[in-house]
mmCIF file of C-alpha atoms and ligand atoms in Angstrom:
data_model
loop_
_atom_site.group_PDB
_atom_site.id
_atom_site.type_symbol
_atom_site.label_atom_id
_atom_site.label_comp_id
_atom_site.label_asym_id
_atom_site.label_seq_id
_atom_site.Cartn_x
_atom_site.Cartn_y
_atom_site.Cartn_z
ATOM 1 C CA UNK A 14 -5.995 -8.836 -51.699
ATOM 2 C CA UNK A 15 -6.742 -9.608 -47.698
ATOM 3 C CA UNK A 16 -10.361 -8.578 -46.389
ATOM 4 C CA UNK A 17 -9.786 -5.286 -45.299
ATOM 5 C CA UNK A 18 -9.289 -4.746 -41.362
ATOM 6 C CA UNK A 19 -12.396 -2.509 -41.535
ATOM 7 C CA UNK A 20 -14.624 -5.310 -42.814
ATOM 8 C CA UNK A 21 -14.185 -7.766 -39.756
ATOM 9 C CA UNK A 22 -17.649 -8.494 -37.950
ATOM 10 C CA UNK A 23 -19.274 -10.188 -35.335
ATOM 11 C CA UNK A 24 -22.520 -10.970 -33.855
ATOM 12 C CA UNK A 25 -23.699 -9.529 -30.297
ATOM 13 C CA UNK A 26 -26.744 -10.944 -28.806
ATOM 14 C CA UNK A 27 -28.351 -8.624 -25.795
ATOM 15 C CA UNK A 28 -30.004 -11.225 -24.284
ATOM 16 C CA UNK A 29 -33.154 -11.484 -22.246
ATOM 17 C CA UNK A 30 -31.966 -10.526 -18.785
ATOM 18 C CA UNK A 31 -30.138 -7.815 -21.094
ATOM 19 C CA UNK A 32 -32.908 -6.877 -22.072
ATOM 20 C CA UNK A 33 -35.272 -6.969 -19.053
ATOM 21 C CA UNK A 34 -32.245 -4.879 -16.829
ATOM 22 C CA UNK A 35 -33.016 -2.076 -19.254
ATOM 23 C CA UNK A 36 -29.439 -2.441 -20.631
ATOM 24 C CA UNK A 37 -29.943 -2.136 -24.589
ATOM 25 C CA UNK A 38 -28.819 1.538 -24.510
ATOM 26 C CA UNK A 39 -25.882 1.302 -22.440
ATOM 27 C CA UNK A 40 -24.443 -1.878 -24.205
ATOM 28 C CA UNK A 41 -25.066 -0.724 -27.692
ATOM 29 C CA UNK A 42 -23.331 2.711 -26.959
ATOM 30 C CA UNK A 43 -20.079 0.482 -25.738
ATOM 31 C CA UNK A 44 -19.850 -0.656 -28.987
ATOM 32 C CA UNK A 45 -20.646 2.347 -30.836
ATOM 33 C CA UNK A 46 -18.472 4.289 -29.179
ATOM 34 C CA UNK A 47 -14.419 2.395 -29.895
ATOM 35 C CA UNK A 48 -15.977 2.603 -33.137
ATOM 36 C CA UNK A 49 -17.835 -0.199 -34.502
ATOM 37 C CA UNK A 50 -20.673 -0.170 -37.294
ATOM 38 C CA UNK A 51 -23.663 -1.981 -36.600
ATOM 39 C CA UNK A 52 -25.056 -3.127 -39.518
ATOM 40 C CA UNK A 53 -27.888 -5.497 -38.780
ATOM 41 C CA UNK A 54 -30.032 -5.432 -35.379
ATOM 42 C CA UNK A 55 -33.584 -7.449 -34.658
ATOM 43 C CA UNK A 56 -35.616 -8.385 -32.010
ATOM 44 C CA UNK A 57 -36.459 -11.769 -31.252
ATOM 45 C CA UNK A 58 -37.871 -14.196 -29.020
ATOM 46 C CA UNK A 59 -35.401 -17.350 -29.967
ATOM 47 C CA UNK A 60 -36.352 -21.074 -30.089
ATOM 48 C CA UNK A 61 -34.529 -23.617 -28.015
ATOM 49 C CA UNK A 62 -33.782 -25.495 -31.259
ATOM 50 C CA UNK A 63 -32.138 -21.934 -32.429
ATOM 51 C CA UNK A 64 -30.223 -21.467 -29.306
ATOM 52 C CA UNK A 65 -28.962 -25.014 -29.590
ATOM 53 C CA UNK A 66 -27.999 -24.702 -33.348
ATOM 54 C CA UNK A 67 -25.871 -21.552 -32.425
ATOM 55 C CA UNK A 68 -23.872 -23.171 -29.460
ATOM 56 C CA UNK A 69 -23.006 -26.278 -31.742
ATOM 57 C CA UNK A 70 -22.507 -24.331 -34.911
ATOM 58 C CA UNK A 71 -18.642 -25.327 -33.828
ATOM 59 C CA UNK A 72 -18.262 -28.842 -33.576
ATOM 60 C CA UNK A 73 -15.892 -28.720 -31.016
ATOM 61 C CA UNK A 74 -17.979 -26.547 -28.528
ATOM 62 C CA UNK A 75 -19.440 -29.475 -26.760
ATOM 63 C CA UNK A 76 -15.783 -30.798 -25.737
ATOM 64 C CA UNK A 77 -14.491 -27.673 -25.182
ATOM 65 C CA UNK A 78 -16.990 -25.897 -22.869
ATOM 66 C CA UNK A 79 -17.194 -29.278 -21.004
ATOM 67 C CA UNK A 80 -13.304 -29.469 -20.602
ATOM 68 C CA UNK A 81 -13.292 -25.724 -19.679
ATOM 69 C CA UNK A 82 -16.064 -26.048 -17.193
ATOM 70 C CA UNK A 83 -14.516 -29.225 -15.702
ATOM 71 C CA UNK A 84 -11.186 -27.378 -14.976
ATOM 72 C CA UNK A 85 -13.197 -24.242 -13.482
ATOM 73 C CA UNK A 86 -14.574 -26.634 -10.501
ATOM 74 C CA UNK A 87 -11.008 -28.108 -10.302
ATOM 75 C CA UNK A 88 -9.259 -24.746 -10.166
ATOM 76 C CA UNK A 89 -12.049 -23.903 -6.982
ATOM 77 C CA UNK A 90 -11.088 -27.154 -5.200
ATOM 78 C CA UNK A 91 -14.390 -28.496 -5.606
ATOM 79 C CA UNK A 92 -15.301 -31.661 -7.752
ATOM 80 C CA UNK A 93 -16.648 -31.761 -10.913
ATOM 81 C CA UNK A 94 -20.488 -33.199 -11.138
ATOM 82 C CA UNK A 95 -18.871 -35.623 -13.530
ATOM 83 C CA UNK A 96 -15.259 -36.069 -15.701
ATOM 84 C CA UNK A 97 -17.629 -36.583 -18.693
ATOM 85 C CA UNK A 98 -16.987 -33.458 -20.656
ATOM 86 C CA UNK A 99 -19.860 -34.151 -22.806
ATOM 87 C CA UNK A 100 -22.470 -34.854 -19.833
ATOM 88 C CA UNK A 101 -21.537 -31.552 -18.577
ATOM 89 C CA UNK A 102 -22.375 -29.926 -21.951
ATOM 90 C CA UNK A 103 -25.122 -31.203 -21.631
ATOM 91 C CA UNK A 104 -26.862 -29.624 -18.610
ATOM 92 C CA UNK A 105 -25.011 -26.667 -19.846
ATOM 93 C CA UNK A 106 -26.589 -26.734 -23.096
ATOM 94 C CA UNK A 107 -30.244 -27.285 -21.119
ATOM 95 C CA UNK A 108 -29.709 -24.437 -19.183
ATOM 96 C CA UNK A 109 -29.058 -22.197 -22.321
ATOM 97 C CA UNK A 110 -31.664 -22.666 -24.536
ATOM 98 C CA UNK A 111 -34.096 -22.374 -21.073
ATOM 99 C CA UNK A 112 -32.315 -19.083 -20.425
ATOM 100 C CA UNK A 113 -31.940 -17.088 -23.716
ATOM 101 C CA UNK A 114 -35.521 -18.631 -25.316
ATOM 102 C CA UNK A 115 -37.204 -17.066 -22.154
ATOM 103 C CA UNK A 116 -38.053 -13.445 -23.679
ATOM 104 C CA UNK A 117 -37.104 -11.509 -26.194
ATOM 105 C CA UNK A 118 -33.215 -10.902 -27.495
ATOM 106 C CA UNK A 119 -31.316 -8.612 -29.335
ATOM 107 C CA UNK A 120 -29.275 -9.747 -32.122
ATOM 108 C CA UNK A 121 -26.742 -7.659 -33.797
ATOM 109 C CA UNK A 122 -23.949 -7.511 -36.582
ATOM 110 C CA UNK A 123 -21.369 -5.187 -35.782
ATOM 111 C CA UNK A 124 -18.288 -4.492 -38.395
ATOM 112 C CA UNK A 125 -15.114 -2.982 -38.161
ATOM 113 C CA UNK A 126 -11.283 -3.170 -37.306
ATOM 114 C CA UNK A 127 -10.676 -6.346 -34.662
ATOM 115 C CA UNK A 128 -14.593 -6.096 -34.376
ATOM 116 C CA UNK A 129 -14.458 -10.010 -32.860
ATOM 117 C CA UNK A 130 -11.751 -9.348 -30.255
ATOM 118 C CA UNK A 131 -13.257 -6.049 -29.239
ATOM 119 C CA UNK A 132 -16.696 -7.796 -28.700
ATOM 120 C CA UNK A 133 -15.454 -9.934 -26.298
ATOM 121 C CA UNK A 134 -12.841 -7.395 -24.712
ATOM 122 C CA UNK A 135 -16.204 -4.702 -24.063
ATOM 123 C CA UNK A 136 -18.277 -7.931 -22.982
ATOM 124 C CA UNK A 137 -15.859 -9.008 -20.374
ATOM 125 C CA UNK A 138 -15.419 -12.518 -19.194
ATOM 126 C CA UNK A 139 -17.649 -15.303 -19.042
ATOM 127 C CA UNK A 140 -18.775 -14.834 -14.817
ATOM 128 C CA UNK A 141 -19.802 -11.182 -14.114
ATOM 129 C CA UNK A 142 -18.366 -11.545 -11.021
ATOM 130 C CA UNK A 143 -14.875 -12.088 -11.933
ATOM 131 C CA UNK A 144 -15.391 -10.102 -15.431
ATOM 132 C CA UNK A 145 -13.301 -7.034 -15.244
ATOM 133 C CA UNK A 146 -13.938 -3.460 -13.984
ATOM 134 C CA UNK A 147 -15.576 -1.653 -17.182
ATOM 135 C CA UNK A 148 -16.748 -4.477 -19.256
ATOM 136 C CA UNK A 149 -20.393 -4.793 -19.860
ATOM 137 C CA UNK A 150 -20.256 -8.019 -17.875
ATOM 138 C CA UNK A 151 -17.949 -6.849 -14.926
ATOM 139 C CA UNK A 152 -20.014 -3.332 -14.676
ATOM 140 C CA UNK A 153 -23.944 -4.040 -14.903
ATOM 141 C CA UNK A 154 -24.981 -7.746 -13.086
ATOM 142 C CA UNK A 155 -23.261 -9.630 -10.032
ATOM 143 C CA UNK A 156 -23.770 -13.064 -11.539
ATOM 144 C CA UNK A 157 -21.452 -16.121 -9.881
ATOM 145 C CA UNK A 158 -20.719 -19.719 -10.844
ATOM 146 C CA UNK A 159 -21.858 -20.052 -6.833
ATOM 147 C CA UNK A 160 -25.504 -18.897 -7.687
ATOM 148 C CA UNK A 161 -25.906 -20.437 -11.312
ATOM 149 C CA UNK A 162 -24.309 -23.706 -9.728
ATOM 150 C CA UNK A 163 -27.137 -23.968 -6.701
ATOM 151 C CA UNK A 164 -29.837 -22.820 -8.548
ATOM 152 C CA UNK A 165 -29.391 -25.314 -11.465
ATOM 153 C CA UNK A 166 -29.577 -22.966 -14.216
ATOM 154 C CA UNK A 167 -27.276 -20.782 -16.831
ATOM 155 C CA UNK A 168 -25.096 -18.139 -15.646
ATOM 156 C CA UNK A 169 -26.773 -14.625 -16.694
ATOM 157 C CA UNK A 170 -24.140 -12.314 -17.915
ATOM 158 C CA UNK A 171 -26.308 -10.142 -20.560
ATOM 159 C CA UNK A 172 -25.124 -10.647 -24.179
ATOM 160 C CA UNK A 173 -23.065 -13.273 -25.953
ATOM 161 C CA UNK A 174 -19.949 -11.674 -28.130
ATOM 162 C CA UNK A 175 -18.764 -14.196 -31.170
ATOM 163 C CA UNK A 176 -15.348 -16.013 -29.584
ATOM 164 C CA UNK A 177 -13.782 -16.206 -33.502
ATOM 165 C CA UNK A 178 -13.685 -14.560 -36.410
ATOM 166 C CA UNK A 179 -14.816 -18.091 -38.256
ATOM 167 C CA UNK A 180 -17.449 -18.612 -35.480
ATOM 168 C CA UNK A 181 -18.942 -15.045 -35.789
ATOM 169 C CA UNK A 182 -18.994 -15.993 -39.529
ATOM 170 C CA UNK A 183 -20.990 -19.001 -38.888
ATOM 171 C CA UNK A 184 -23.459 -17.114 -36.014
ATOM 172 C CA UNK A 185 -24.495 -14.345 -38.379
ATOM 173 C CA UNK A 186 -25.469 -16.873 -41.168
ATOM 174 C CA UNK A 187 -27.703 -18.420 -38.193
ATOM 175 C CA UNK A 188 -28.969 -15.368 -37.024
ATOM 176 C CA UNK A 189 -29.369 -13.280 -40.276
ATOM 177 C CA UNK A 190 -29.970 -13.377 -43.884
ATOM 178 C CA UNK A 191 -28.043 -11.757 -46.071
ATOM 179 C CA UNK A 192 -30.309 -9.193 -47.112
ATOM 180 C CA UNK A 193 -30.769 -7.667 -44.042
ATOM 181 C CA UNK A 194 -27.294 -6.843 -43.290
ATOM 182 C CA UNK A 195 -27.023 -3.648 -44.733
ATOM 183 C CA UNK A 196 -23.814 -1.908 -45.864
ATOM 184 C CA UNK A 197 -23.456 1.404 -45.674
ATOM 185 C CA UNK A 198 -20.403 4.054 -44.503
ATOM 186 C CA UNK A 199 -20.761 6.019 -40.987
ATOM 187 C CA UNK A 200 -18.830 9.233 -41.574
ATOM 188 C CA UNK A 201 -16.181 8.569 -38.071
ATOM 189 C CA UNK A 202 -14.676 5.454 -40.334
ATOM 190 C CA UNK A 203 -12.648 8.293 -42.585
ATOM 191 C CA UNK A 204 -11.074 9.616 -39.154
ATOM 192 C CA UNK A 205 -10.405 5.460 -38.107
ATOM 193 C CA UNK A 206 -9.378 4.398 -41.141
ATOM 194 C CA UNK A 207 -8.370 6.730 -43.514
ATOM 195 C CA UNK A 208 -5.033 7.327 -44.018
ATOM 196 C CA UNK A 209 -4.287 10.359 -45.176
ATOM 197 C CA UNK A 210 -7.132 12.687 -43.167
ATOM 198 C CA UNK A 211 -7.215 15.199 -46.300
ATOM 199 C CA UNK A 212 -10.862 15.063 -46.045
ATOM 200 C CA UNK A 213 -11.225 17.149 -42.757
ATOM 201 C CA UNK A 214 -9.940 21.043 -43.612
ATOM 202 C CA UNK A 215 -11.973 23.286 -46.096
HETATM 203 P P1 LIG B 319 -19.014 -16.971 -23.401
HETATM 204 O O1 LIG B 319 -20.456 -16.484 -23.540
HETATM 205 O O2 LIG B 319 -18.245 -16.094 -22.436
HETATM 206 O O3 LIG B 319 -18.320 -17.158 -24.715
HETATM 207 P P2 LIG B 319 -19.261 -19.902 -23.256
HETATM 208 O O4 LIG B 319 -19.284 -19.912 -24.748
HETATM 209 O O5 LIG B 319 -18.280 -20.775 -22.550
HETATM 210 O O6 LIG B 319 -19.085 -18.401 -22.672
HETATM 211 O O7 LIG B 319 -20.701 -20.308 -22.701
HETATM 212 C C1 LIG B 319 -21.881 -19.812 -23.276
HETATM 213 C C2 LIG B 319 -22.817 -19.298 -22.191
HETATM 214 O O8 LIG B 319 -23.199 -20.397 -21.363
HETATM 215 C C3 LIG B 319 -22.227 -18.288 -21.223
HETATM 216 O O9 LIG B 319 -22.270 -16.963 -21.700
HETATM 217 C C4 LIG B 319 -23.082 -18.490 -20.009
HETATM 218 O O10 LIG B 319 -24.337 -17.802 -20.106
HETATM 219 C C5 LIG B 319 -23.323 -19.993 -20.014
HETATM 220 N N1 LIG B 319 -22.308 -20.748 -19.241
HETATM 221 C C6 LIG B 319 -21.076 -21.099 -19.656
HETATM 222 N N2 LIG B 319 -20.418 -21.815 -18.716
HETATM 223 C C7 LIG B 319 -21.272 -21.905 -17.674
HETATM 224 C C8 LIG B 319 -21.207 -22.533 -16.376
HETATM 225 N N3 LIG B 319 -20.116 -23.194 -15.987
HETATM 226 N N4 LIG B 319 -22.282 -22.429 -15.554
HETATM 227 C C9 LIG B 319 -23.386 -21.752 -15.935
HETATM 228 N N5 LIG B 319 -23.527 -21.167 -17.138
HETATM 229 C C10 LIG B 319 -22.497 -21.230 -17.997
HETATM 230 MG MG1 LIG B 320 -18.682 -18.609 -26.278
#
């Protein structure tokens, strides 16, 4: 039989500036709220060779991010700092493991139906900025390409949200045992997923 929709998860990092913006409440209850589980959360202050490990967990991310971040100047009008997808990883890559190593982070599993595509739908788009009205991203920071591009360093939009449901596989193996991931029920599943709602009336 298929993996149950209710059994989908994905890993949510608060990270530092997350963290430091005295954020952890408000994003959490985003998530707990449409109805997610959380069933793993630390604190941590990440390595650069962890940060590192978890962008290139995908071996594609390198040449895609580069590709995507190439067309992004394009799009503006403005010239790339070079065609070189993998040169502009590169710096991009720099700037991360600078950024989320500085300070503490909050790393989380969340489970539940569609868990990976809500993550990123409640996180919001890469550039606060241009994230949308009531994502995490689009409602708490003011972040721009324009600032992170002068001052040389990684955009700061608050928490990463898995982009797949075989990359948030691969993220919580980096982030988590499997011990600590602890399964358990939260009583509003039977009103999400329960089909028949006999449970409810004495
Ligand atoms: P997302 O976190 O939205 O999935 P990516 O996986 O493309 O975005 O990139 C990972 C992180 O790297 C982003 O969240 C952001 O902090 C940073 N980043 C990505 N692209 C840029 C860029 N062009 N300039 C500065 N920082 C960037
Ligand atoms: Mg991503």
């Amino acid at each position: 039989m298929e993996k149950h929709f209710s059994k989908e998860r994905t890993l949510i990092v608060i990270k530092p500036d997350g963290i430091q913006r005295g954020l952890v409440g408000e994003i959490i209850g985003r998530y707990e709220k449409i109805g997610l589980k959380m069933i793993a959360m630390k604190m941590l202050v990440p390595t650069p060779e962890h940060i590192e490990e978890h962008y290139t967990l995908d071996p594609e991310w390198r040449r895609v991010t580069g590709e995507k971040t190439i067309a992004s100047y394009k799009a503006k009008g403005e010239k790339p700092p070079t065609e070189n997808p993998l040169e502009v990883t590169e710096k991009l890559l720099k700037n991360l493991k600078k950024y989320i190593s500085s300070g503490p982070v909050l790393a989380m599993v969340w489970q539940g139906a569609h868990s990976v595509q809500l993550g990123r739908k409640l996180a919001g788009g890469t550039e606060p900025l241009t994230s949308d009205v009531g994502t995490i991203r689009g409602d708490y920071v003011l972040d721009s390409y324009a600032m992170s591009d002068t001052d040389n360093r990684s955009i700061r939009n608050l928490i990463h949200a898995s982009g797949s449901i075989d990359e948030a596989e691969m993220e919580i193996k980096h982030w988590f045992e499997k011990a600590e991931l602890i399964k358990h029920t939260i009583f509003q599943e039977k009103i999400l997923y329960d089909v028949n709602l006999d449970g409810i009336l004495e």
